[in-house]
Short mmCIF file of N, CA and C in Angstrom, two decimals:
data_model
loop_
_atom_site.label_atom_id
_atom_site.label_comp_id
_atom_site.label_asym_id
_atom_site.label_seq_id
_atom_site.Cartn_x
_atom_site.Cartn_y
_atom_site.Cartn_z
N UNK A 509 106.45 58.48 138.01
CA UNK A 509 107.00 59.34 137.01
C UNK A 509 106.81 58.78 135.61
N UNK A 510 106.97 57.74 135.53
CA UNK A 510 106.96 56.80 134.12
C UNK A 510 105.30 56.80 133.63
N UNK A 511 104.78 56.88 134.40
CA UNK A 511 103.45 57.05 134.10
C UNK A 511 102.97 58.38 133.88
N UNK A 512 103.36 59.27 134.36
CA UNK A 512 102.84 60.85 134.22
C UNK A 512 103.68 61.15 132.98
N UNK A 513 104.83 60.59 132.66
CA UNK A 513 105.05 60.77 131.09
C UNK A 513 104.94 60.23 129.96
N UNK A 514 104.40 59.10 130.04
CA UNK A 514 103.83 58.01 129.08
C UNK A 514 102.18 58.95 128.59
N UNK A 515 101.46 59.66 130.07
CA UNK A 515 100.43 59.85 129.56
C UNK A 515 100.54 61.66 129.11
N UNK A 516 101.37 62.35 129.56
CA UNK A 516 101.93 63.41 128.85
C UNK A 516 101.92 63.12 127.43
N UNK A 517 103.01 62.07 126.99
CA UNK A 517 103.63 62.06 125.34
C UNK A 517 102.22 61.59 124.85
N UNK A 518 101.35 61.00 125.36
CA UNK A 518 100.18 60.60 124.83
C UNK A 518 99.30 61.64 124.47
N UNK A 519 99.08 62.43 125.37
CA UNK A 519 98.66 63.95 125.60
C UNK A 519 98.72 64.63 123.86
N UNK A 520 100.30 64.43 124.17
CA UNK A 520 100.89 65.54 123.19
C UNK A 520 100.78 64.94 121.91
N UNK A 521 101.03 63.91 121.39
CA UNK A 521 101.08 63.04 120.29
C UNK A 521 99.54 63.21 119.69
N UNK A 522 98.36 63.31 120.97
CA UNK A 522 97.04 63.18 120.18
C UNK A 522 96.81 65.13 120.35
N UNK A 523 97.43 65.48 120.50
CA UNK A 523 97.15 66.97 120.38
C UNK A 523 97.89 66.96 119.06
N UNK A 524 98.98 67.10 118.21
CA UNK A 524 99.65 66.62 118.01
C UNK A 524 98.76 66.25 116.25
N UNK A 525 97.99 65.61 116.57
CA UNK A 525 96.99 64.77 115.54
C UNK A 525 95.86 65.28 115.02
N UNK A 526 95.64 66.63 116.59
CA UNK A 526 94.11 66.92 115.87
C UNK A 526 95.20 68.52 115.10
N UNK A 527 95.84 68.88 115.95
CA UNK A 527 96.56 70.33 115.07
C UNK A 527 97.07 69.72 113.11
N UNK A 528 97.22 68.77 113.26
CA UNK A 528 97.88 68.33 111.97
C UNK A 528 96.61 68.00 110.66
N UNK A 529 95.32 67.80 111.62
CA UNK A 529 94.00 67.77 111.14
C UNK A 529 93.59 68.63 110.83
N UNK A 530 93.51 70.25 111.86
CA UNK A 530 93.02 71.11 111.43
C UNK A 530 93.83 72.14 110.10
N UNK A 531 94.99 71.70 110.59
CA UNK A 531 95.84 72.95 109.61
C UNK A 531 95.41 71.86 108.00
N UNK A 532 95.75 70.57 108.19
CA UNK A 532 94.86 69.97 106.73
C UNK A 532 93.93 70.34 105.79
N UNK A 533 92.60 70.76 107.19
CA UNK A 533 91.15 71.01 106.87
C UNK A 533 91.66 72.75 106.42
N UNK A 534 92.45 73.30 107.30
CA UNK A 534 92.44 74.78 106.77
C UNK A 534 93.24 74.84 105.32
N UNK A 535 93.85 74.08 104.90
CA UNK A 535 94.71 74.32 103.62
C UNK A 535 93.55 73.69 102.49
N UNK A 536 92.99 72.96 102.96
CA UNK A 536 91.54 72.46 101.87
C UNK A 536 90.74 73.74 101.76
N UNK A 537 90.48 74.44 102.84
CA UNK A 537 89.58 75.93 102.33
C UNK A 537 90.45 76.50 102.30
N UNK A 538 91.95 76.99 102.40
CA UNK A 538 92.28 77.68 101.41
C UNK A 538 92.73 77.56 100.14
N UNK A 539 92.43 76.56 99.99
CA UNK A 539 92.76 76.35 98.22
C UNK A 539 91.79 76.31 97.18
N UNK A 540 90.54 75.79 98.37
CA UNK A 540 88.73 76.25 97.81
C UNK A 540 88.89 77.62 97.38
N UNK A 541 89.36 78.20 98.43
CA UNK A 541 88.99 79.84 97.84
C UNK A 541 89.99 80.45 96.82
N UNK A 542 91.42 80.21 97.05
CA UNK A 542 92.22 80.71 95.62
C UNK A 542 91.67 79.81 94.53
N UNK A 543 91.24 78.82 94.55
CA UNK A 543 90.13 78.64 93.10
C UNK A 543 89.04 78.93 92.64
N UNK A 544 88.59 79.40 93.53
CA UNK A 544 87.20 80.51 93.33
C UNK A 544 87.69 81.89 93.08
N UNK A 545 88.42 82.36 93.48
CA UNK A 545 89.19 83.97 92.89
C UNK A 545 89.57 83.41 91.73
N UNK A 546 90.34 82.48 91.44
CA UNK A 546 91.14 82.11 90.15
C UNK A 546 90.05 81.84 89.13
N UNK A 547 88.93 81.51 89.61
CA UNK A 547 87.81 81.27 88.22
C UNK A 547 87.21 82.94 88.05
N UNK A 548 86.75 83.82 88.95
CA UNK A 548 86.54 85.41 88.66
C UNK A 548 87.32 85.90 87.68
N UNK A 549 86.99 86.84 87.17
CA UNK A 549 87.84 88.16 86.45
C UNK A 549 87.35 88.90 86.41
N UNK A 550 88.43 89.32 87.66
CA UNK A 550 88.10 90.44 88.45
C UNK A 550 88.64 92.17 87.36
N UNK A 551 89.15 91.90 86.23
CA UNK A 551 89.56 93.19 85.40
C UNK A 551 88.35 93.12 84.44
N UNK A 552 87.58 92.27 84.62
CA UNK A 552 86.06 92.08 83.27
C UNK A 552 85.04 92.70 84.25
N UNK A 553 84.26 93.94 83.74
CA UNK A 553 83.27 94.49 84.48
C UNK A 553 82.06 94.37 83.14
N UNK A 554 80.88 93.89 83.39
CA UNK A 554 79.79 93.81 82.37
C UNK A 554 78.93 94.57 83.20
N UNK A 555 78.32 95.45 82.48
CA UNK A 555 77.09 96.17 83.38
C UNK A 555 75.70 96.24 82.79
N UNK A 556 74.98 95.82 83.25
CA UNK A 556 73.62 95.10 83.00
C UNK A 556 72.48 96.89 83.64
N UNK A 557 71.57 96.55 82.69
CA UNK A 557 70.70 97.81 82.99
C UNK A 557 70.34 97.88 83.98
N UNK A 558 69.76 97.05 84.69
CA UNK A 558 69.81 97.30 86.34
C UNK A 558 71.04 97.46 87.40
N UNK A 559 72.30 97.39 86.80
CA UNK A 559 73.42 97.94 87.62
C UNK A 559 73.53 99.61 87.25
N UNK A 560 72.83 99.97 86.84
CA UNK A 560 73.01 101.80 86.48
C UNK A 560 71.93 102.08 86.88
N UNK A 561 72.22 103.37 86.90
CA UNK A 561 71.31 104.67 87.24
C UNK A 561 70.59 105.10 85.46
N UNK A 562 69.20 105.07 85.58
CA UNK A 562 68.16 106.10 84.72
C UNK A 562 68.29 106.83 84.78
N UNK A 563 67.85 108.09 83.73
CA UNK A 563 68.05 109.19 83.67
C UNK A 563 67.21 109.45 84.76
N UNK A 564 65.85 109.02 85.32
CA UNK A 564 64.54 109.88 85.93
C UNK A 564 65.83 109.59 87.65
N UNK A 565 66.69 108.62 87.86
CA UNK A 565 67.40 108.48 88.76
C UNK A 565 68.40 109.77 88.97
N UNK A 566 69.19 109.49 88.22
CA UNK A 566 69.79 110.62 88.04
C UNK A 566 69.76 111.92 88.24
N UNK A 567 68.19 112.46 87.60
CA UNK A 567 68.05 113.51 87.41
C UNK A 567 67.52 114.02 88.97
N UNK A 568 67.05 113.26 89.73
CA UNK A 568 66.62 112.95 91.21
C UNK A 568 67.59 113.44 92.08
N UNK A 569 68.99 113.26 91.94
CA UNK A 569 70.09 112.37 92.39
C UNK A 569 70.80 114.28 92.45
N UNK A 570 70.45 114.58 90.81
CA UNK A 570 71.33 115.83 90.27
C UNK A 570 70.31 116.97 91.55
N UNK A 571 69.11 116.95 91.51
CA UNK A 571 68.61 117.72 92.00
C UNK A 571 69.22 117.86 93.43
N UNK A 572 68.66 116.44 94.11
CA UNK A 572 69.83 116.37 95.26
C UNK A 572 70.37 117.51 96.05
N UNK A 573 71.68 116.68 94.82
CA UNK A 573 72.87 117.75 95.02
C UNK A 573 72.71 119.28 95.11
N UNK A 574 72.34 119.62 93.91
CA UNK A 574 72.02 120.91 93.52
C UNK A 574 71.62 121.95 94.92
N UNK A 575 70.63 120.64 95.37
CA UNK A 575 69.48 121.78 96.54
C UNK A 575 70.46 122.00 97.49
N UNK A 576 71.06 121.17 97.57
CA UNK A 576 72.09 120.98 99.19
C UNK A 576 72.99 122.09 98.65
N UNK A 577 73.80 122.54 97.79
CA UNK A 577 74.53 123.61 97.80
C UNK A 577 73.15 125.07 97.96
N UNK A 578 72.26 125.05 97.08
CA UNK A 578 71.06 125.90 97.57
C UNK A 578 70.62 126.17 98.81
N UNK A 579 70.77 125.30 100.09
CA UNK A 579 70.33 125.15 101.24
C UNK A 579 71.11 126.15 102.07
N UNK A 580 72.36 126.22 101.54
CA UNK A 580 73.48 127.18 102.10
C UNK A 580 73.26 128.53 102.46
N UNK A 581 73.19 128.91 103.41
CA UNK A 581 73.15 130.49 103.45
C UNK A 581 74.25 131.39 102.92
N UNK A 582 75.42 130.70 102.84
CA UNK A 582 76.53 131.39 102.80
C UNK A 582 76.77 131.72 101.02
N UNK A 583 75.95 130.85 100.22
CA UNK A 583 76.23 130.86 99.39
C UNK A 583 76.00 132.54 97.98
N UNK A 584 77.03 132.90 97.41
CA UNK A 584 76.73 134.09 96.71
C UNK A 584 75.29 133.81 95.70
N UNK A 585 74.76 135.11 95.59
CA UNK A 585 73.72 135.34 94.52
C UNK A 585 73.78 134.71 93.29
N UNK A 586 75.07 135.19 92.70
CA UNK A 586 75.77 134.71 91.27
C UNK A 586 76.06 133.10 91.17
N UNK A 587 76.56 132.41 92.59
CA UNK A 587 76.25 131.09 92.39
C UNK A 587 75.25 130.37 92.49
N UNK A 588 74.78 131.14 93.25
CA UNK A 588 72.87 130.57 93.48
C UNK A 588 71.92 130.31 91.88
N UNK A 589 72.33 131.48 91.67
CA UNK A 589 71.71 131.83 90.00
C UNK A 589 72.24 131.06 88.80
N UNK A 590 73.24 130.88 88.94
CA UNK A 590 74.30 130.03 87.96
C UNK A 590 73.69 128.13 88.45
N UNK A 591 73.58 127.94 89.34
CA UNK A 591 73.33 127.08 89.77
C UNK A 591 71.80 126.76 89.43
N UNK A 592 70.85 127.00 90.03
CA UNK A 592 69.69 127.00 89.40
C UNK A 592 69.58 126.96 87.99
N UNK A 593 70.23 127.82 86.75
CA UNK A 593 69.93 128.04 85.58
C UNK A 593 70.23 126.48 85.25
N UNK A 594 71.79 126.02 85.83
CA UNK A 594 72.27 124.78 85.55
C UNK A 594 71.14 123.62 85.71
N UNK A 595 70.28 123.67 87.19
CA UNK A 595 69.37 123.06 87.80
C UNK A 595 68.06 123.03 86.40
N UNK A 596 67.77 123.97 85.93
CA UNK A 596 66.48 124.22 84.96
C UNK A 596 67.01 123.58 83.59
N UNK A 597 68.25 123.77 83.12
CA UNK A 597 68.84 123.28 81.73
C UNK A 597 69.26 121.91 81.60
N UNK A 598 69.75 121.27 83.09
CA UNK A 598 70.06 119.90 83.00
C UNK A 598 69.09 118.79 82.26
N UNK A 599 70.05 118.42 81.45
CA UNK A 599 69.59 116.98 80.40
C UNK A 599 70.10 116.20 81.13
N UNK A 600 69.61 114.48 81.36
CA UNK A 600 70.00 114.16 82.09
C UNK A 600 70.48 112.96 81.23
N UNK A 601 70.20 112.81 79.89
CA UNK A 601 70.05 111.70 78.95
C UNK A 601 72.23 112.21 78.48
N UNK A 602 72.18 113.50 78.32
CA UNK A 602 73.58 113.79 77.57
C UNK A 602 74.26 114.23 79.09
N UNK A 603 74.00 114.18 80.04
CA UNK A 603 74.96 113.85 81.46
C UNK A 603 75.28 112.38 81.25
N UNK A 604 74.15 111.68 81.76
CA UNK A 604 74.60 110.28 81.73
C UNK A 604 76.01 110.00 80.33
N UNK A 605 75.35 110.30 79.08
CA UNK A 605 76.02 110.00 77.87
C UNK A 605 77.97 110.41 78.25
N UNK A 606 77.72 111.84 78.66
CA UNK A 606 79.44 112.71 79.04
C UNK A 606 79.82 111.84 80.08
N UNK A 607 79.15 111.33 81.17
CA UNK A 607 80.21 111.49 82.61
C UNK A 607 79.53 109.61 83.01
N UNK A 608 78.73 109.02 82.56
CA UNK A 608 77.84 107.61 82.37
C UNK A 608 78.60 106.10 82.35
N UNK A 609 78.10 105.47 82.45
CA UNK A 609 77.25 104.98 83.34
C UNK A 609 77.67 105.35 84.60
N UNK A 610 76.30 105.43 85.67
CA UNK A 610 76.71 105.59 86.92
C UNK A 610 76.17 104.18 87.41
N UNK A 611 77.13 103.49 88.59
CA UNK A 611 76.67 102.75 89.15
C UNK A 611 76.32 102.88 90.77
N UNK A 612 76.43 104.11 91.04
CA UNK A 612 76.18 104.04 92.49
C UNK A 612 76.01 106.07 92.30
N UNK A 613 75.41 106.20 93.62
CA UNK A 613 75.27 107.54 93.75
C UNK A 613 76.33 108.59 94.03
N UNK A 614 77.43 107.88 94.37
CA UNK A 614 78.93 108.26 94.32
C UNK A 614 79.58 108.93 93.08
N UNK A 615 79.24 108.11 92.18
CA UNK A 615 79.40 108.14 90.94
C UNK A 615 79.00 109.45 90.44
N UNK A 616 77.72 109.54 90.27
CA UNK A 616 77.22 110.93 90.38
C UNK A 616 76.78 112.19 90.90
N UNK A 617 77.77 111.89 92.24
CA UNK A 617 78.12 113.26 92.76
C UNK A 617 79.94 113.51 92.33
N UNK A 618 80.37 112.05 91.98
CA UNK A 618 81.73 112.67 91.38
C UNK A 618 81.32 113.88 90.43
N UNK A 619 80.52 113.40 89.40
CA UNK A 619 80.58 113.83 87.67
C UNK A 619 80.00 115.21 88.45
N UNK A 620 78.96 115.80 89.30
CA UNK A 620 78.62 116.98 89.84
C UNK A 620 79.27 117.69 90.57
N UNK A 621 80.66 117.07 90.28
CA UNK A 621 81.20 117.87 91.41
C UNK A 621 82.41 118.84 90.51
N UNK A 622 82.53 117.77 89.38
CA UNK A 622 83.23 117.88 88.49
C UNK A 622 82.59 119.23 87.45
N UNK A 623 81.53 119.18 87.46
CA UNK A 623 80.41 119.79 86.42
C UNK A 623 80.88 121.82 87.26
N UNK A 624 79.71 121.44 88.94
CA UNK A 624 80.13 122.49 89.39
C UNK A 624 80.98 122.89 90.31
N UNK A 625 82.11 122.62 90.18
CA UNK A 625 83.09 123.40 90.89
C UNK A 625 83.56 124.26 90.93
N UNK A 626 83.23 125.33 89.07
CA UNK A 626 83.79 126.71 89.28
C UNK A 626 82.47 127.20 89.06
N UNK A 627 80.96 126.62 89.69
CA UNK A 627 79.65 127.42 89.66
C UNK A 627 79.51 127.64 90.99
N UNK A 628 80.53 126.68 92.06
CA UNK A 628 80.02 127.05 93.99
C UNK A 628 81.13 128.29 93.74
N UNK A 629 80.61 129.34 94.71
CA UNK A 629 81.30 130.31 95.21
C UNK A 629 80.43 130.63 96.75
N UNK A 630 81.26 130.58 97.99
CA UNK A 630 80.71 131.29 99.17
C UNK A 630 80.99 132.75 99.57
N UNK A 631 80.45 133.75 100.28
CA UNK A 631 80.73 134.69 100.47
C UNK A 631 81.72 135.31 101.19
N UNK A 632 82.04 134.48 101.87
CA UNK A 632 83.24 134.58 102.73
C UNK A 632 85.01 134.41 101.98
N UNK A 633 84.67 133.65 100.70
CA UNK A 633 85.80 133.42 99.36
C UNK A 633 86.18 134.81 98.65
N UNK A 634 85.34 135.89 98.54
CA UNK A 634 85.11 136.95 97.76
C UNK A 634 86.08 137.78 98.13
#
């Protein structure tokens, strides 16, 4: 008996040693990393010309959209037409300028969605 618990507490003591090691090693990377967040600033956004969308992007992007409500069968004449005229008149230099920079294609299906929302009409709405 004296022996099966001598080498138990031994057991436990070096278990014991490596848990007290690792949680060590884990509080060293986590303090690596709240000092790496702590050097970011994360409320400072700089946007560099290759983080945006071009107009020739854009205007790509606008078409897109545009066709995919066009693709619709359901869609009325009057929005079809309204839509297209929009499609033929779009500047893409004074989009960007109103609703700009875009950094992702998200971005500019927000500002298009925003643009036409009282130009979609379906037939089934009427």
């Amino acid at each position: 008996m004296e022996i099966t618990s001598a080498t138990t507490s031994a057991k436990a003591n070096y278990v014991k040693g490596l848990d007290d090691e690792e949680e060590e090693q884990q509080t060293q990377e986590t303090t690596t990393e709240e000092n790496a967040v702590a050097e970011t600033e994360p409320d400072k956004v700089t946007l560099t010309q290759d983080d945006t969308y071009n107009e020739t992007t854009v205007e790509e992007k606008v078409n897109n959209y545009i066709q995919n409500f066009l693709a619709n069968p359901k869609l009325t004449d009057a929005a079809r037409t309204a839509l297209k005229t929009y499609l033929n008149d779009f500047d893409a230099a004074a989009f960007i300028k109103s609703y700009g920079p875009f950094e992702s294609a998200r971005d500019i299906s927000a500002a298009m969605y925003a643009v036409t929302a009282g130009l979609v009409k379906y037939q089934d709405e009427q």
